[in-house]
Tab-separated table of N, CA and C in Angstrom:
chain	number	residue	atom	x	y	z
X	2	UNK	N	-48.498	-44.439	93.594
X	2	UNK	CA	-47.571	-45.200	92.768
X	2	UNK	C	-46.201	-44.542	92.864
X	3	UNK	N	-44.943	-45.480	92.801
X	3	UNK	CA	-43.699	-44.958	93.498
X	3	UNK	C	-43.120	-46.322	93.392
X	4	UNK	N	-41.758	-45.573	92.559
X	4	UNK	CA	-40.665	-46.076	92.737
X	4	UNK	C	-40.101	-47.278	94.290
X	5	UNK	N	-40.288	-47.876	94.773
X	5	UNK	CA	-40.043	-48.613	95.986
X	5	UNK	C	-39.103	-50.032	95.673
X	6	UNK	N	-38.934	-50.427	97.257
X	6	UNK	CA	-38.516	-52.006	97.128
X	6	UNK	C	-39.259	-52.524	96.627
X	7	UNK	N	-39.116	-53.639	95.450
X	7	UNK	CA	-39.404	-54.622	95.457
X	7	UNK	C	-39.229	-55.949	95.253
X	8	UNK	N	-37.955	-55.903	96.460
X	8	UNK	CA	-36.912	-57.118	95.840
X	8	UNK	C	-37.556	-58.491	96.463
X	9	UNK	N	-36.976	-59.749	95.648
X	9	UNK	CA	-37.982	-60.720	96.334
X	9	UNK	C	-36.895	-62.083	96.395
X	10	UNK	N	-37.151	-62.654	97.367
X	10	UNK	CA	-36.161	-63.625	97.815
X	10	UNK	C	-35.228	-63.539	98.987
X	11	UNK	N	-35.675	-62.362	99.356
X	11	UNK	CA	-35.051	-61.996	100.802
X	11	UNK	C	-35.589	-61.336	101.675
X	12	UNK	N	-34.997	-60.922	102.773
X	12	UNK	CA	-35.595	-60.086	103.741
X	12	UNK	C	-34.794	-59.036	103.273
X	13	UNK	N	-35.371	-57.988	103.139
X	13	UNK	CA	-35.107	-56.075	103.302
X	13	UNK	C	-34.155	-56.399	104.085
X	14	UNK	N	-33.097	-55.523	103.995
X	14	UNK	CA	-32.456	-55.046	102.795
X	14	UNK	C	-31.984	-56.376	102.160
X	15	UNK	N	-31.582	-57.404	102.394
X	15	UNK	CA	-30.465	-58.510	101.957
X	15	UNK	C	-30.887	-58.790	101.036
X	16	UNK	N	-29.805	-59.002	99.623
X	16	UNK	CA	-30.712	-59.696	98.618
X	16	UNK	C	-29.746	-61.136	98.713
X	17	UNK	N	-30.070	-62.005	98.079
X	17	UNK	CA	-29.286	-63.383	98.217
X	17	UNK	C	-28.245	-63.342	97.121
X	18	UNK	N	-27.395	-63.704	97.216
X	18	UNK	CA	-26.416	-64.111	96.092
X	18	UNK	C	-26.879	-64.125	94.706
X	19	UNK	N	-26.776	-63.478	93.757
X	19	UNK	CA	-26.762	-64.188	92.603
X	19	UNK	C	-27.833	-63.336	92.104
X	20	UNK	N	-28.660	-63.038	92.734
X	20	UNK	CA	-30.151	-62.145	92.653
X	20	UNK	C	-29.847	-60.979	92.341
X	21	UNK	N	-30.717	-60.295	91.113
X	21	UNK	CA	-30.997	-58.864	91.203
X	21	UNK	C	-32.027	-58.284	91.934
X	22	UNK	N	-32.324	-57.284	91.824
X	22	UNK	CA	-33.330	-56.016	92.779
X	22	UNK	C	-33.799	-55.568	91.496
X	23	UNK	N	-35.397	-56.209	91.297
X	23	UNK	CA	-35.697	-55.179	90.363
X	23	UNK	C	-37.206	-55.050	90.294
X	24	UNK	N	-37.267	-53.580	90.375
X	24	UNK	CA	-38.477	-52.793	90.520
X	24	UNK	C	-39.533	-53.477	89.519
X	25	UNK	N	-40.589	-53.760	90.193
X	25	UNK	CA	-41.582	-54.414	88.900
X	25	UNK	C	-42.560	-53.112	88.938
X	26	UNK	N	-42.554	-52.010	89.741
X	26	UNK	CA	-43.565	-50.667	89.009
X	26	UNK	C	-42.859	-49.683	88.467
X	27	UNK	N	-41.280	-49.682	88.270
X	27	UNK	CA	-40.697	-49.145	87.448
X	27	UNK	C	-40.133	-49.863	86.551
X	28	UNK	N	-40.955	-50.236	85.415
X	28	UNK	CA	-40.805	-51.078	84.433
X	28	UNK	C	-39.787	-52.268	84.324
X	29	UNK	N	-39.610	-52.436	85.433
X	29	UNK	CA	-38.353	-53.402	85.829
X	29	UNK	C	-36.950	-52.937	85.389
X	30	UNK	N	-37.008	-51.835	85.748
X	30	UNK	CA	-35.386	-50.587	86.357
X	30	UNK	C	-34.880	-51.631	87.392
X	31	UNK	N	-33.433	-51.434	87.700
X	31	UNK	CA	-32.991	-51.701	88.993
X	31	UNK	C	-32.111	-49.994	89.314
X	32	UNK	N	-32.873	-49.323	90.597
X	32	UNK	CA	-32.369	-48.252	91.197
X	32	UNK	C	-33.720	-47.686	91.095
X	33	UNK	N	-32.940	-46.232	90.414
X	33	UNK	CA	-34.240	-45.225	90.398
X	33	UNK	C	-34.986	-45.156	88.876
X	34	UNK	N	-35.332	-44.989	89.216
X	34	UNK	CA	-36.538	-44.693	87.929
X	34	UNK	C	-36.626	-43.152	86.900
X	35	UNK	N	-36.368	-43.317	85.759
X	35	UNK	CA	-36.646	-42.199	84.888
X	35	UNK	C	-37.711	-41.669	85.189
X	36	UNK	N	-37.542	-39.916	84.982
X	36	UNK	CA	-39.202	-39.015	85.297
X	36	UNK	C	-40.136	-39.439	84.772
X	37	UNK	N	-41.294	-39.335	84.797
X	37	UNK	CA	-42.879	-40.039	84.276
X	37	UNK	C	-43.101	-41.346	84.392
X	38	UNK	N	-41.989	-42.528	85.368
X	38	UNK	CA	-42.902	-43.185	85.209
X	38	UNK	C	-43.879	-43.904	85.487
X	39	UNK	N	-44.444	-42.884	86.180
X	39	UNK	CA	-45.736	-43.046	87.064
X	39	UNK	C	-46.710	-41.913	86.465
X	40	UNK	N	-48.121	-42.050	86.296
X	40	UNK	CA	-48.924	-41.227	86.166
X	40	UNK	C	-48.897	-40.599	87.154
X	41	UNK	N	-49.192	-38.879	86.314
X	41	UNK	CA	-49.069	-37.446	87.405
X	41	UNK	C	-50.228	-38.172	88.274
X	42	UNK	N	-50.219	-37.183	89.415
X	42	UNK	CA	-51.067	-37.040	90.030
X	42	UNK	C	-52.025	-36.480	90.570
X	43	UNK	N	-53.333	-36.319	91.504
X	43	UNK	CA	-53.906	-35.232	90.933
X	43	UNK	C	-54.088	-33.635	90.401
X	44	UNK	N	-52.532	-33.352	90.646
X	44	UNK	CA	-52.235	-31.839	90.648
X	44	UNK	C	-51.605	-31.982	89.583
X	45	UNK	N	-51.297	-33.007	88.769
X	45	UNK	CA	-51.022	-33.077	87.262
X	45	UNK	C	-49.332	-33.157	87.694
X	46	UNK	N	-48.702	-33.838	88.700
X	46	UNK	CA	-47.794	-33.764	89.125
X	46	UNK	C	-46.777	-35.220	89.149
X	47	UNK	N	-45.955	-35.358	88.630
X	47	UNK	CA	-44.946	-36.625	88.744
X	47	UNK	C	-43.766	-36.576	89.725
X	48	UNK	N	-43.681	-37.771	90.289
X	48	UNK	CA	-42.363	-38.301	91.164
X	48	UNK	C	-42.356	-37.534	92.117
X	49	UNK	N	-43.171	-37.468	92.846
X	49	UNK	CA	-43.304	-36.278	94.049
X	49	UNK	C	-43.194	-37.331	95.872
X	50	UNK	N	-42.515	-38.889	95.581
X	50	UNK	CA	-42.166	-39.814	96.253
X	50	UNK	C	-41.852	-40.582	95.547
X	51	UNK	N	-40.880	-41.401	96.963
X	51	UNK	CA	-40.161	-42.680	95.777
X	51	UNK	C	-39.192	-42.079	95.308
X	52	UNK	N	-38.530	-43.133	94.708
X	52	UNK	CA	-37.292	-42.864	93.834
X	52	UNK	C	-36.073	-42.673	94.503
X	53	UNK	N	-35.922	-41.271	94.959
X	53	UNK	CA	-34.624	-41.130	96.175
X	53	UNK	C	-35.398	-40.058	96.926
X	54	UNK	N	-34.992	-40.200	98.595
X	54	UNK	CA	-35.148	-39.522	99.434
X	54	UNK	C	-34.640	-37.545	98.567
X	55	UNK	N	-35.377	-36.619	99.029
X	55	UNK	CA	-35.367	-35.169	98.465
X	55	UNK	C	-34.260	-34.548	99.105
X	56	UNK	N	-33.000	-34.385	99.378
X	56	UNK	CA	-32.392	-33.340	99.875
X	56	UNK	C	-33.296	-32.159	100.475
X	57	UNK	N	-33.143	-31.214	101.294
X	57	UNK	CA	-33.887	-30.189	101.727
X	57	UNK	C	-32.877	-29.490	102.350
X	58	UNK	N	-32.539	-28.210	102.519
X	58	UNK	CA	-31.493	-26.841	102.892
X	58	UNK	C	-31.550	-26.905	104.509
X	59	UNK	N	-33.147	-27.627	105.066
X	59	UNK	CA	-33.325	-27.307	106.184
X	59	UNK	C	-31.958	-28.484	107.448
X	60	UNK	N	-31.765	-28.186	108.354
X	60	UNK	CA	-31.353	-28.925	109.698
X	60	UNK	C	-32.230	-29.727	109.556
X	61	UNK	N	-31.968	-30.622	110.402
X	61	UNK	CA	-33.050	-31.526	110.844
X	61	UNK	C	-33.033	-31.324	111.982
X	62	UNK	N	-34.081	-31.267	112.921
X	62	UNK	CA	-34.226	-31.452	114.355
X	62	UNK	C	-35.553	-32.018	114.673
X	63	UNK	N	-35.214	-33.451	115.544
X	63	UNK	CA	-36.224	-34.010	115.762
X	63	UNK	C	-37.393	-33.329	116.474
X	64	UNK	N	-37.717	-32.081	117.052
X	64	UNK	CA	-38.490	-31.274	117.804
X	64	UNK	C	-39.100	-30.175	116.554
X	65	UNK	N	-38.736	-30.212	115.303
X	65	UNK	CA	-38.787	-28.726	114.936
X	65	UNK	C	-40.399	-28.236	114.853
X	66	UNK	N	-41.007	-29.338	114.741
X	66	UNK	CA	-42.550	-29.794	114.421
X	66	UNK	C	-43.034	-28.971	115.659
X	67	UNK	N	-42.739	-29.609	116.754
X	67	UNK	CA	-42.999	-29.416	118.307
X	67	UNK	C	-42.637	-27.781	118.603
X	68	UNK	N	-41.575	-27.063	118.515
X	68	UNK	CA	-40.832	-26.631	118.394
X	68	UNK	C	-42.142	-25.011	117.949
X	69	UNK	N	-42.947	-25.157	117.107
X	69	UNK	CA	-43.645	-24.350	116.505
X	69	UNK	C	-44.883	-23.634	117.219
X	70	UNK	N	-45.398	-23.339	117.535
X	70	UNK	CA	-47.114	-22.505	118.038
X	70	UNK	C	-47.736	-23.454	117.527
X	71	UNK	N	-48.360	-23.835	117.942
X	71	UNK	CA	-49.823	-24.463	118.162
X	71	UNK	C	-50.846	-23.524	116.871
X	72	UNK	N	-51.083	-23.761	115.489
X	72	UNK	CA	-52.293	-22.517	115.580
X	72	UNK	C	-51.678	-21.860	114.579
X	73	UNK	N	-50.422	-21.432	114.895
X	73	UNK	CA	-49.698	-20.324	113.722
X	73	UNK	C	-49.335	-20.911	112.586
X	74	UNK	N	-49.610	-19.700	111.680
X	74	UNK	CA	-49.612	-20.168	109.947
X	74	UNK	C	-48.016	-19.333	109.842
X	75	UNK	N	-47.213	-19.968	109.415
X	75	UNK	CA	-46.259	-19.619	108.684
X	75	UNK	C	-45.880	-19.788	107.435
X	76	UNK	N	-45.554	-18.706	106.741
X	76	UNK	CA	-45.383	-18.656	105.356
X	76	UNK	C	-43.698	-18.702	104.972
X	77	UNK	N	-43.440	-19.734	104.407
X	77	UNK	CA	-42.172	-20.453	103.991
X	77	UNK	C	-41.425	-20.261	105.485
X	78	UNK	N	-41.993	-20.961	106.016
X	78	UNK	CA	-40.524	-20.734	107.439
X	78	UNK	C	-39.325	-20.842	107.503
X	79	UNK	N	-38.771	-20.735	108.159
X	79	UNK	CA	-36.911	-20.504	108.043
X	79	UNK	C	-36.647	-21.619	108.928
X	80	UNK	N	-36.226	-22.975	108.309
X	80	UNK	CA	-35.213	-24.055	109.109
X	80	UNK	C	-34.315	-23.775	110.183
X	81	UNK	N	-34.566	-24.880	111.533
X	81	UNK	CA	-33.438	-24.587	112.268
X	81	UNK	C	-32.405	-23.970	111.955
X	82	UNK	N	-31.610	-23.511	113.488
X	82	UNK	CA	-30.481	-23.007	112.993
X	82	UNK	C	-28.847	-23.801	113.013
X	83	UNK	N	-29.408	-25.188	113.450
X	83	UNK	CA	-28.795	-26.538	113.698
X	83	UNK	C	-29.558	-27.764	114.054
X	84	UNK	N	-28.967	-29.042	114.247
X	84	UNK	CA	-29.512	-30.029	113.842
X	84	UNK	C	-29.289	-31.067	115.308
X	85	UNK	N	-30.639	-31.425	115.767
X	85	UNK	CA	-30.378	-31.986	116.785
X	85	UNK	C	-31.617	-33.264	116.855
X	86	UNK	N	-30.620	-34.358	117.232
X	86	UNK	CA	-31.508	-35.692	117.080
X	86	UNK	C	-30.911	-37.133	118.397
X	87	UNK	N	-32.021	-36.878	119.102
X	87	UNK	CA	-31.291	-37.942	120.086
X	87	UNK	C	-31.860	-38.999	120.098
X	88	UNK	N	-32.741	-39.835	118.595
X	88	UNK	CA	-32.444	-40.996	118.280
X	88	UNK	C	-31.994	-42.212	117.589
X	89	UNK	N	-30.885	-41.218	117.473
X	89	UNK	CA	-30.129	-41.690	116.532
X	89	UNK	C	-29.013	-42.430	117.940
X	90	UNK	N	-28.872	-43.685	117.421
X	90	UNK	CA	-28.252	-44.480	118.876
X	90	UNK	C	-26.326	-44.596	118.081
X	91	UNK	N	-25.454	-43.661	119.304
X	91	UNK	CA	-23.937	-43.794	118.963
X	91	UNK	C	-23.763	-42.556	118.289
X	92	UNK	N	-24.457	-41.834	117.992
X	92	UNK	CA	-24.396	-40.704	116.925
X	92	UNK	C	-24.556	-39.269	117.964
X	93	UNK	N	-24.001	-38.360	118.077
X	93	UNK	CA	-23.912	-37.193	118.829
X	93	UNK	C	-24.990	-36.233	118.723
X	94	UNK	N	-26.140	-35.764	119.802
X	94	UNK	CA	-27.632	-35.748	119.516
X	94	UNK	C	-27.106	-34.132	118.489
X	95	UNK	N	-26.073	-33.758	118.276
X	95	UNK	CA	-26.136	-32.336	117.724
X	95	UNK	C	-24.810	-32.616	116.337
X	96	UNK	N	-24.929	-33.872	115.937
X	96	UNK	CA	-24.217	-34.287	114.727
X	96	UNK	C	-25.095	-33.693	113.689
X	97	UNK	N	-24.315	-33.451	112.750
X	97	UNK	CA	-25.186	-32.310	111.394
X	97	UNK	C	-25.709	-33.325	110.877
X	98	UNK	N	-27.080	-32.724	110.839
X	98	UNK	CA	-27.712	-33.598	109.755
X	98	UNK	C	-29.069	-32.638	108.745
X	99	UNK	N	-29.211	-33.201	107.941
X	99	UNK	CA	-30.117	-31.913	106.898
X	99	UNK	C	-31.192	-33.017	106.438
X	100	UNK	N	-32.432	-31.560	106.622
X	100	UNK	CA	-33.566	-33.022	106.248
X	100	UNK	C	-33.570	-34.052	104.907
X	101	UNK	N	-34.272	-34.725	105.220
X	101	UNK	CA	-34.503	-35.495	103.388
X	101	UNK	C	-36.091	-36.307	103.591
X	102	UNK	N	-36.708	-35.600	102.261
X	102	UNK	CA	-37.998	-35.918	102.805
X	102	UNK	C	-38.342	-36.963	101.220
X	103	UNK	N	-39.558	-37.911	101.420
X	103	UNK	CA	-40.094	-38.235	100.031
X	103	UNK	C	-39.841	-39.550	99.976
X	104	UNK	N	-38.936	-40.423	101.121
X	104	UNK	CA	-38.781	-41.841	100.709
X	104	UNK	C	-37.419	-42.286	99.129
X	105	UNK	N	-37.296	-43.323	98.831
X	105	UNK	CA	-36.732	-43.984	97.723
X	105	UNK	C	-36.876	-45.294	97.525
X	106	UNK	N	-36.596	-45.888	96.465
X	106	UNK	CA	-36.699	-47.126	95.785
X	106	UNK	C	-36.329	-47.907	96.989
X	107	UNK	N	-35.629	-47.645	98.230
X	107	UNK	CA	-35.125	-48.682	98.623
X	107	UNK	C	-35.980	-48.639	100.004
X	108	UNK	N	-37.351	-48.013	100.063
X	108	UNK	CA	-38.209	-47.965	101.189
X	108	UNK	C	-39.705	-49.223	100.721
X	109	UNK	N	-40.044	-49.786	102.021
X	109	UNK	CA	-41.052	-50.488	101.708
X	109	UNK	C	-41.616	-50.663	102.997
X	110	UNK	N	-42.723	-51.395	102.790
X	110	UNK	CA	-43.483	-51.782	103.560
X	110	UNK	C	-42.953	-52.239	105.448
X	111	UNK	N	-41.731	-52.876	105.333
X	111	UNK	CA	-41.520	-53.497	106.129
X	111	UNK	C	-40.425	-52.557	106.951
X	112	UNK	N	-39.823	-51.531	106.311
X	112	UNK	CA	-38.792	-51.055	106.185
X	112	UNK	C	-39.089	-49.361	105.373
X	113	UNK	N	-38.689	-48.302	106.698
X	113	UNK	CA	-38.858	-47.199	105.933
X	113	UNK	C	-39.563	-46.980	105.530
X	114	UNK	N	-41.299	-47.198	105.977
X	114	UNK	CA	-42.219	-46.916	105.274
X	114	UNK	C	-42.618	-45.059	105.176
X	115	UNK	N	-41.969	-44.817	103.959
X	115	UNK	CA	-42.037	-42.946	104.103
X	115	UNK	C	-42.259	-42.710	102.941
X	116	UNK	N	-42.491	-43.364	101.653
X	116	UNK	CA	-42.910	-42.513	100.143
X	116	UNK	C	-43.822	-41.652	100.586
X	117	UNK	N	-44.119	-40.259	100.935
X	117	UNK	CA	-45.031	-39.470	101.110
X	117	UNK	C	-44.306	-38.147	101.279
X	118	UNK	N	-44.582	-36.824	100.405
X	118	UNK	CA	-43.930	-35.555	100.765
X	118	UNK	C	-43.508	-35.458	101.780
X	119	UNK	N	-44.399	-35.413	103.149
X	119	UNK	CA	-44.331	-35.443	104.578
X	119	UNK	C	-43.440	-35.942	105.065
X	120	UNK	N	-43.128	-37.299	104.521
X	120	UNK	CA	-41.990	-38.015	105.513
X	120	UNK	C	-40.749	-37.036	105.335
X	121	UNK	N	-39.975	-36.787	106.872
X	121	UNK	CA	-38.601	-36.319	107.029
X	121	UNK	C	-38.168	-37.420	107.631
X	122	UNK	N	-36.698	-36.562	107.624
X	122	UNK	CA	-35.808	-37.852	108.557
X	122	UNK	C	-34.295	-36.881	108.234
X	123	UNK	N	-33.218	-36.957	109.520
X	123	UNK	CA	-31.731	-36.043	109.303
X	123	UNK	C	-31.224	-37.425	108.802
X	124	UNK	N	-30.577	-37.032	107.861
X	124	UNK	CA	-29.524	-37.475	107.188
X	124	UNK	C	-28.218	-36.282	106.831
X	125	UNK	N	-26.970	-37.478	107.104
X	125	UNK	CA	-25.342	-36.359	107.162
X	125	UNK	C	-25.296	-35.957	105.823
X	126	UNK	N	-24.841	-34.592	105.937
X	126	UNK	CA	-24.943	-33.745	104.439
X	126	UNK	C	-23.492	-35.197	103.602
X	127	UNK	N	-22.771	-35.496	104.631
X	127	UNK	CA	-21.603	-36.099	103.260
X	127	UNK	C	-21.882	-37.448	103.307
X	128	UNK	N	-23.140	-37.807	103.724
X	128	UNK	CA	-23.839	-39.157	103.328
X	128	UNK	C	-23.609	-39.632	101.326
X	129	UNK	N	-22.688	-40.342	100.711
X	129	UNK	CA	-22.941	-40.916	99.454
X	129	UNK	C	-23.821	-41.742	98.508
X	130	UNK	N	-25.165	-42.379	100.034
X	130	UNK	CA	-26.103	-43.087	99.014
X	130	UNK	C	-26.280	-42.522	97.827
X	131	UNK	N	-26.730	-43.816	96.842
X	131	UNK	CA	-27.213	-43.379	95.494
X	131	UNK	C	-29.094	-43.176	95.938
X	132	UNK	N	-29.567	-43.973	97.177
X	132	UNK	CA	-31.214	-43.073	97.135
X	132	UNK	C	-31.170	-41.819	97.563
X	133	UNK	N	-30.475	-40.939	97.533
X	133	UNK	CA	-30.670	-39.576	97.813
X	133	UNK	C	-30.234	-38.689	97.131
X	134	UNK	N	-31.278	-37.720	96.595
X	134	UNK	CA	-30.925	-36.746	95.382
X	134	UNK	C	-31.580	-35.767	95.786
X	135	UNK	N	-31.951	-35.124	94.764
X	135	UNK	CA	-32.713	-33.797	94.623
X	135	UNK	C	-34.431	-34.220	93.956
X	136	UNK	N	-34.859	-33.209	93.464
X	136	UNK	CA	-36.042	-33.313	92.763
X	136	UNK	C	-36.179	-31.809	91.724
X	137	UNK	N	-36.512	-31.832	90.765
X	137	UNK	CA	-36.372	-30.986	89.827
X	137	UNK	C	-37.885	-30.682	89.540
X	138	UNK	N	-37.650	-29.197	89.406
X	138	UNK	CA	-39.216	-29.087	88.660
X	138	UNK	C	-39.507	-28.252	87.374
X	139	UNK	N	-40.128	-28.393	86.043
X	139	UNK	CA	-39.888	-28.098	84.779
X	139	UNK	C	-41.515	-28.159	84.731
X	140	UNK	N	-41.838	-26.984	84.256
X	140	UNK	CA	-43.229	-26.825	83.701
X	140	UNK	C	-43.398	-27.010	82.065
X	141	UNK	N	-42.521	-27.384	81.382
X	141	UNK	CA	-42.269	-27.740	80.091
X	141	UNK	C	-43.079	-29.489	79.613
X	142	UNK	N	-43.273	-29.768	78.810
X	142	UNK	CA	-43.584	-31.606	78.413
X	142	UNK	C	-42.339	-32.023	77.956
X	143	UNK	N	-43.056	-33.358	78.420
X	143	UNK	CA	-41.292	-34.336	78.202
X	143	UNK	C	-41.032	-34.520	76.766
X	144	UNK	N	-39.782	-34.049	76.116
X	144	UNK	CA	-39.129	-33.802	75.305
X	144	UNK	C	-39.952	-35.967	74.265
């Protein structure tokens, strides 16, 4: 469960004139969605996809996966030391880009299918979307 598209009356992305965008599993929000409102999950955990793509410190490089040993366990590894992506079409394969993992409201089925920790993807650090943020974590209950 996750924050996603679910706009209706158009094709992804387009909405038609006149129409709003509004989330029917986030209580019918239009954007992102306030924390909780999705049941944790099984690690007793909320909003861990969806909503907005995660910022991450790391480069992106489409190889970094590849890039690794076969076999070897690394403990917190250290991100490229730059960012290189040659499919990105018009875009310079060594244009900065920093990962962003987790999907957002504006991913679906047809389009961007990535709500999942796992999903990465480079995105430009002075990119302004509103689906891309951070993620916060508070071992406290909601006020």
């Amino acid at each position: 469960m996750a924050n996603v598209w679910q706009g209706q009356g158009g094709v992804f992305p387009v909405v038609p004139r006149g129409k709003s965008v509004i989330s029917t599993k986030a209580a019918g929000l239009v954007g992102t969605s306030p924390v909780q409102s999705f049941p944790a999950n099984g690690y007793g955990l909320h909003d861990m996809t969806g909503n907005a793509w995660q910022w991450v410190a790391d480069w992106y490089r489409a190889d970094a996966f590849q890039r690794q040993r076969a076999g070897e366990w690394i403990e917190n590894p250290a991100g490229p030391g730059g960012s290189w992506d040659p499919n990105d079409p018009g875009v310079p394969a060594a244009a900065p880009k920093r990962v962003t993992r987790g999907g957002s409201f504006l991913c679906n089925e047809g389009y961007c299918l990535s709500y999942r920790p796992s999903a990465r993807r480079g995105t430009d650090p002075a990119n302004p979307m509103s689906h891309i943020g951070f993620r916060l974590v508070s071992d406290s209950a909601r006020p």
